[in-house]
Amino acid sequence: MIRELRADGVSWASIAAALGEHGVMQGKGETFKPITRERLSAIVAQIEKAEQKAAQKRADRARRPDLTVPAKQKTSGSTVGLSPELRAQSKADDISPDAFDDEETIRRRNRDASLRFLKS
């Protein structure tokens, strides 16, 4: 977006002022203030330099004969899924209500375990 504004002829100072009004700040503590034109242009220059470096690195890597790019596999439109053995065998409707203890049984079991611990 900043590059588009610059291409349209908007100044760094105007962009920085607009960003500052929207809460883009620099510094910390007592030096905390809206971003300046110099800081904004330095950040953009740093990003552009990093992008150029990454592009050069990709180009260098592409020229290396010992590194091959894996061919994209053609997919038949299907998605990856679990094998039948790993899929859930039962649904919530298939579980009988007697399969789980009720609240009172769980409380008694925990109380009994606590009493055994305290008696030791």
Coordinates of N, CA, C and O in Angstrom, one line a residue:
M1 N 0.8 -1.2 0.0 CA 0.0 0.0 0.0 C 0.9 1.3 0.0 O 0.6 2.2 -0.7
I2 N 1.9 1.2 0.8 CA 2.8 2.4 0.8 C 3.5 2.6 -0.5 O 3.6 3.7 -1.0
R3 N 3.9 1.5 -1.1 CA 4.5 1.6 -2.5 C 3.5 2.2 -3.5 O 3.9 3.0 -4.3
E4 N 2.2 1.8 -3.4 CA 1.2 2.4 -4.3 C 1.1 3.9 -4.1 O 1.0 4.6 -5.0
L5 N 1.1 4.3 -2.8 CA 0.9 5.7 -2.5 C 2.2 6.5 -3.0 O 2.0 7.5 -3.6
R6 N 3.3 5.9 -2.8 CA 4.5 6.5 -3.3 C 4.5 6.6 -4.9 O 4.9 7.6 -5.4
A7 N 4.0 5.6 -5.5 CA 3.9 5.6 -7.0 C 2.9 6.7 -7.5 O 3.1 7.2 -8.5
D8 N 1.9 7.0 -6.6 CA 1.0 8.0 -7.0 C 1.5 9.4 -6.6 O 0.8 10.4 -6.8
G9 N 2.7 9.5 -6.1 CA 3.3 10.8 -5.8 C 3.1 11.3 -4.4 O 3.4 12.5 -4.1
V10 N 2.6 10.5 -3.5 CA 2.3 11.0 -2.1 C 3.7 11.0 -1.4 O 4.5 10.1 -1.5
S11 N 3.9 12.0 -0.6 CA 5.2 12.2 0.1 C 5.3 11.3 1.3 O 4.3 10.8 1.8
W12 N 6.6 11.0 1.7 CA 6.8 10.2 2.8 C 6.2 10.8 4.1 O 5.6 10.2 4.9
A13 N 6.3 12.2 4.2 CA 5.8 12.9 5.3 C 4.3 12.7 5.4 O 3.7 12.5 6.5
S14 N 3.6 12.8 4.3 CA 2.1 12.6 4.3 C 1.7 11.2 4.8 O 0.8 11.0 5.5
I15 N 2.4 10.2 4.2 CA 2.1 8.8 4.6 C 2.4 8.6 6.1 O 1.6 8.0 6.8
A16 N 3.5 9.1 6.5 CA 3.9 9.0 8.0 C 2.8 9.7 8.9 O 2.4 9.1 9.9
A17 N 2.4 10.8 8.5 CA 1.4 11.6 9.3 C 0.1 10.8 9.3 O -0.5 10.7 10.4
A18 N -0.3 10.2 8.2 CA -1.6 9.4 8.2 C -1.4 8.2 9.0 O -2.4 7.8 9.8
L19 N -0.3 7.5 8.9 CA -0.1 6.3 9.8 C -0.1 6.7 11.2 O -0.6 6.0 12.1
G20 N 0.6 7.8 11.6 CA 0.6 8.3 13.0 C -0.8 8.6 13.5 O -1.1 8.3 14.7
E21 N -1.7 9.1 12.7 CA -3.0 9.4 13.1 C -3.8 8.1 13.3 O -4.7 8.1 14.1
H22 N -3.4 7.0 12.7 CA -4.0 5.7 12.9 C -3.3 4.9 13.9 O -3.6 3.7 14.1
G23 N -2.4 5.5 14.7 CA -1.8 4.8 15.8 C -0.5 4.1 15.6 O 0.0 3.4 16.5
V24 N 0.1 4.3 14.4 CA 1.4 3.7 14.2 C 2.5 4.5 14.9 O 2.6 5.7 14.6
M25 N 3.1 3.9 15.9 CA 4.1 4.7 16.7 C 5.5 4.1 16.7 O 5.7 3.0 16.2
Q26 N 6.4 4.9 17.2 CA 7.8 4.4 17.2 C 8.3 4.8 18.6 O 7.8 5.7 19.3
G27 N 9.4 4.1 19.0 CA 10.0 4.4 20.3 C 9.3 3.7 21.4 O 8.4 2.9 21.2
K28 N 9.8 4.0 22.6 CA 9.1 3.4 23.8 C 9.4 4.4 25.0 O 10.3 5.2 25.0
G29 N 8.6 4.2 26.0 CA 8.8 5.1 27.2 C 8.5 6.5 26.8 O 7.5 6.9 26.2
E30 N 9.5 7.4 27.2 CA 9.3 8.8 27.0 C 9.5 9.2 25.5 O 9.0 10.3 25.1
T31 N 10.1 8.4 24.7 CA 10.3 8.7 23.3 C 9.2 8.1 22.4 O 9.3 8.2 21.2
F32 N 8.1 7.6 23.0 CA 7.0 7.0 22.3 C 6.3 8.2 21.5 O 5.8 9.1 22.2
K33 N 6.3 8.1 20.2 CA 5.6 9.2 19.4 C 5.2 8.6 18.1 O 5.6 7.5 17.7
P34 N 4.4 9.3 17.3 CA 4.0 8.9 16.0 C 5.2 8.7 15.1 O 6.2 9.4 15.2
I35 N 5.1 7.7 14.2 CA 6.2 7.4 13.3 C 6.5 8.6 12.4 O 5.7 9.4 12.0
T36 N 7.8 8.8 12.2 CA 8.3 9.9 11.4 C 8.6 9.5 10.0 O 8.7 8.3 9.6
R37 N 8.8 10.5 9.1 CA 9.1 10.3 7.7 C 10.3 9.5 7.5 O 10.4 8.5 6.7
E38 N 11.4 9.8 8.3 CA 12.7 9.1 8.2 C 12.5 7.7 8.6 O 13.1 6.8 8.0
R39 N 11.8 7.4 9.7 CA 11.7 6.0 10.2 C 10.9 5.2 9.2 O 11.2 4.1 8.9
L40 N 9.8 5.8 8.7 CA 9.0 5.1 7.7 C 9.8 4.7 6.4 O 9.8 3.6 6.0
S41 N 10.6 5.7 5.9 CA 11.3 5.4 4.7 C 12.4 4.3 5.0 O 12.7 3.5 4.2
A42 N 13.0 4.4 6.2 CA 14.0 3.4 6.6 C 13.4 2.0 6.7 O 14.0 1.0 6.2
I43 N 12.2 1.9 7.2 CA 11.5 0.6 7.3 C 11.2 0.0 6.0 O 11.5 -1.1 5.7
V44 N 10.7 0.9 5.1 CA 10.4 0.4 3.7 C 11.7 0.0 3.0 O 11.7 -1.0 2.3
A45 N 12.7 0.8 3.1 CA 14.0 0.4 2.5 C 14.5 -0.9 3.0 O 15.0 -1.7 2.2
Q46 N 14.4 -1.1 4.3 CA 14.8 -2.4 4.9 C 14.0 -3.6 4.4 O 14.6 -4.6 4.0
I47 N 12.7 -3.4 4.2 CA 11.9 -4.5 3.7 C 12.2 -4.7 2.2 O 12.3 -5.9 1.8
E48 N 12.4 -3.7 1.4 CA 12.8 -3.9 0.0 C 14.1 -4.6 -0.1 O 14.3 -5.4 -0.9
K49 N 15.1 -4.2 0.8 CA 16.4 -4.9 0.7 C 16.3 -6.4 1.1 O 16.9 -7.2 0.4
A50 N 15.4 -6.7 2.1 CA 15.2 -8.1 2.5 C 14.6 -8.9 1.4 O 14.9 -10.0 1.1
E51 N 13.6 -8.2 0.7 CA 12.9 -8.9 -0.4 C 13.9 -9.2 -1.6 O 13.9 -10.2 -2.2
Q52 N 14.8 -8.2 -1.9 CA 15.8 -8.4 -2.9 C 16.7 -9.5 -2.6 O 17.1 -10.3 -3.4
K53 N 17.1 -9.5 -1.3 CA 18.1 -10.6 -0.9 C 17.4 -11.9 -1.0 O 18.0 -12.9 -1.4
A54 N 16.1 -12.0 -0.6 CA 15.4 -13.3 -0.7 C 15.2 -13.8 -2.1 O 15.4 -14.9 -2.5
A55 N 15.0 -12.8 -3.0 CA 14.8 -13.1 -4.4 C 16.1 -13.6 -5.0 O 16.2 -14.6 -5.8
Q56 N 17.2 -13.0 -4.6 CA 18.6 -13.4 -5.1 C 18.9 -14.8 -4.6 O 19.4 -15.6 -5.3
K57 N 18.5 -15.1 -3.3 CA 18.8 -16.4 -2.7 C 18.0 -17.4 -3.5 O 18.5 -18.5 -3.8
R58 N 16.7 -17.1 -3.8 CA 15.9 -18.1 -4.6 C 16.5 -18.4 -5.9 O 16.6 -19.5 -6.4
A59 N 17.0 -17.3 -6.6 CA 17.6 -17.4 -7.9 C 18.9 -18.2 -7.9 O 19.1 -19.1 -8.7
D60 N 19.7 -18.0 -6.9 CA 20.9 -18.7 -6.7 C 20.6 -20.2 -6.4 O 21.3 -21.1 -7.0
R61 N 19.6 -20.5 -5.6 CA 19.2 -21.9 -5.3 C 18.7 -22.6 -6.6 O 19.0 -23.7 -6.8
A62 N 18.0 -21.8 -7.4 CA 17.4 -22.4 -8.6 C 18.5 -22.8 -9.6 O 18.3 -23.8 -10.4
R63 N 19.6 -22.1 -9.6 CA 20.7 -22.4 -10.5 C 21.5 -23.6 -10.1 O 22.3 -24.1 -10.9
R64 N 21.4 -24.0 -8.8 CA 22.2 -25.1 -8.3 C 21.7 -26.4 -8.9 O 20.6 -26.8 -8.7
P65 N 22.6 -27.2 -9.6 CA 22.2 -28.5 -10.1 C 21.9 -29.6 -9.1 O 21.2 -30.5 -9.4
D66 N 22.5 -29.4 -7.9 CA 22.4 -30.5 -6.9 C 21.1 -30.3 -6.1 O 20.7 -31.2 -5.4
L67 N 20.4 -29.3 -6.3 CA 19.1 -29.1 -5.6 C 18.0 -29.1 -6.7 O 17.9 -28.4 -7.6
T68 N 17.1 -30.1 -6.5 CA 16.0 -30.2 -7.4 C 14.7 -29.7 -6.7 O 14.5 -29.9 -5.5
V69 N 13.8 -29.2 -7.5 CA 12.5 -28.8 -7.0 C 11.6 -30.0 -7.2 O 11.5 -30.5 -8.4
P70 N 10.9 -30.4 -6.2 CA 10.0 -31.5 -6.4 C 8.9 -31.2 -7.3 O 8.3 -30.0 -7.2
A71 N 8.5 -32.1 -8.2 CA 7.4 -31.8 -9.1 C 6.1 -31.8 -8.3 O 5.9 -32.6 -7.3
K72 N 5.2 -30.9 -8.7 CA 3.9 -30.9 -8.0 C 3.1 -32.2 -8.4 O 3.1 -32.5 -9.5
Q73 N 2.6 -32.8 -7.4 CA 1.8 -34.0 -7.6 C 0.4 -33.6 -8.1 O -0.2 -32.7 -7.5
K74 N -0.1 -34.3 -9.1 CA -1.4 -34.0 -9.5 C -2.4 -34.7 -8.5 O -2.2 -35.8 -8.1
T75 N -3.4 -33.9 -8.1 CA -4.4 -34.5 -7.2 C -5.6 -34.8 -8.0 O -6.0 -34.1 -8.9
S76 N -6.3 -35.8 -7.5 CA -7.6 -36.2 -8.2 C -8.8 -35.4 -7.6 O -9.9 -35.8 -7.8
G77 N -8.5 -34.4 -6.8 CA -9.5 -33.6 -6.2 C -9.9 -34.2 -4.9 O -10.7 -33.6 -4.2
S78 N -9.4 -35.3 -4.5 CA -9.7 -35.8 -3.2 C -8.8 -35.2 -2.1 O -7.7 -34.7 -2.4
T79 N -9.3 -35.2 -0.9 CA -8.5 -34.7 0.2 C -7.9 -35.8 1.0 O -8.3 -36.9 0.9
V80 N -7.0 -35.4 1.8 CA -6.3 -36.4 2.7 C -7.3 -36.7 3.8 O -8.0 -35.9 4.4
G81 N -7.4 -38.0 4.2 CA -8.2 -38.4 5.3 C -7.6 -39.5 6.1 O -6.6 -40.1 5.7
L82 N -8.3 -39.9 7.1 CA -7.8 -41.0 8.0 C -8.2 -42.3 7.3 O -9.2 -42.4 6.7
S83 N -7.3 -43.3 7.6 CA -7.7 -44.6 7.1 C -8.9 -45.1 7.9 O -9.2 -44.6 9.0
P84 N -9.6 -46.1 7.4 CA -10.8 -46.6 8.2 C -10.5 -47.1 9.6 O -11.3 -47.0 10.5
E85 N -9.2 -47.6 9.8 CA -8.9 -48.1 11.1 C -8.8 -47.0 12.1 O -8.9 -47.2 13.3
L86 N -8.4 -45.8 11.7 CA -8.2 -44.7 12.6 C -9.5 -43.9 12.8 O -9.5 -43.0 13.7
R87 N -10.5 -44.1 12.0 CA -11.7 -43.3 12.2 C -12.5 -43.7 13.4 O -12.4 -44.9 13.8
A88 N -13.2 -42.8 14.0 CA -14.0 -43.1 15.2 C -15.0 -44.2 14.8 O -15.7 -44.1 13.9
Q89 N -15.1 -45.2 15.7 CA -16.0 -46.3 15.4 C -17.4 -46.1 15.9 O -18.3 -46.6 15.4
S90 N -17.5 -45.3 16.9 CA -18.9 -45.1 17.5 C -19.2 -43.7 17.4 O -18.4 -42.8 17.5
K91 N -20.5 -43.4 17.4 CA -21.0 -42.0 17.4 C -21.6 -41.8 18.8 O -21.9 -42.8 19.5
A92 N -21.9 -40.6 19.1 CA -22.5 -40.3 20.4 C -23.9 -41.0 20.6 O -24.2 -41.4 21.7
D93 N -24.6 -41.2 19.5 CA -25.9 -41.8 19.6 C -25.7 -43.3 19.9 O -26.7 -43.9 20.5
D94 N -24.6 -43.9 19.5 CA -24.4 -45.3 19.8 C -24.0 -45.7 21.2 O -24.0 -46.8 21.6
I95 N -23.6 -44.7 22.0 CA -23.2 -44.9 23.4 C -24.4 -45.0 24.3 O -25.2 -44.1 24.3
S96 N -24.4 -46.1 25.0 CA -25.5 -46.2 26.0 C -25.4 -45.4 27.2 O -24.2 -45.1 27.6
P97 N -26.5 -44.9 27.8 CA -26.4 -44.1 28.9 C -25.7 -44.8 30.1 O -25.2 -44.1 31.0
D98 N -25.7 -46.1 30.1 CA -25.1 -46.8 31.2 C -23.6 -46.9 31.1 O -22.9 -47.5 32.0
A99 N -23.0 -46.5 30.0 CA -21.6 -46.6 29.8 C -20.8 -45.7 30.7 O -19.6 -45.9 31.0
F100 N -21.4 -44.6 31.3 CA -20.7 -43.7 32.1 C -21.3 -43.7 33.5 O -22.5 -43.9 33.7
D101 N -20.5 -43.4 34.5 CA -20.9 -43.3 35.9 C -21.7 -42.0 36.1 O -21.4 -41.0 35.4
D102 N -22.7 -42.0 37.0 CA -23.4 -40.8 37.2 C -22.6 -40.0 38.2 O -21.5 -40.4 38.7
E103 N -23.0 -38.8 38.4 CA -22.3 -37.8 39.2 C -22.0 -38.3 40.7 O -21.0 -38.1 41.2
E104 N -23.1 -38.9 41.2 CA -23.0 -39.3 42.6 C -21.9 -40.4 42.8 O -21.1 -40.5 43.7
T105 N -21.9 -41.3 41.8 CA -20.9 -42.4 41.9 C -19.5 -41.9 41.8 O -18.6 -42.3 42.5
I106 N -19.3 -40.9 40.9 CA -17.9 -40.3 40.8 C -17.6 -39.6 42.1 O -16.4 -39.8 42.6
R107 N -18.5 -38.9 42.7 CA -18.2 -38.2 44.0 C -17.8 -39.2 45.1 O -16.9 -39.0 45.8
R108 N -18.6 -40.3 45.2 CA -18.3 -41.3 46.2 C -16.9 -42.0 46.0 O -16.2 -42.2 46.9
R109 N -16.6 -42.3 44.7 CA -15.3 -42.9 44.4 C -14.2 -41.9 44.8 O -13.2 -42.3 45.4
N110 N -14.3 -40.7 44.5 CA -13.3 -39.7 44.8 C -13.2 -39.5 46.3 O -12.1 -39.3 46.9
R111 N -14.3 -39.5 47.0 CA -14.3 -39.3 48.5 C -13.6 -40.5 49.1 O -12.8 -40.4 50.0
D112 N -14.0 -41.7 48.7 CA -13.3 -42.9 49.2 C -11.8 -42.9 49.0 O -11.1 -43.3 49.9
A113 N -11.4 -42.5 47.8 CA -10.0 -42.4 47.6 C -9.3 -41.4 48.5 O -8.2 -41.6 49.0
S114 N -10.0 -40.3 48.7 CA -9.5 -39.2 49.6 C -9.4 -39.7 51.0 O -8.4 -39.5 51.7
L115 N -10.4 -40.5 51.5 CA -10.4 -41.0 52.9 C -9.3 -42.0 53.0 O -8.6 -42.0 54.1
R116 N -9.0 -42.9 52.0 CA -7.9 -43.8 52.1 C -6.6 -43.1 52.2 O -5.7 -43.4 53.0
F117 N -6.4 -42.0 51.5 CA -5.2 -41.2 51.5 C -5.0 -40.5 52.9 O -3.9 -40.5 53.5
L118 N -6.1 -40.0 53.5 CA -6.0 -39.3 54.8 C -5.8 -40.3 55.9 O -5.2 -39.9 56.9
K119 N -6.2 -41.5 55.8 CA -6.0 -42.5 56.9 C -4.6 -43.0 56.9 O -4.1 -43.4 58.0
S120 N -3.9 -42.8 55.8 CA -2.5 -43.3 55.8 C -1.6 -42.5 56.7 O -1.6 -41.5 57.1

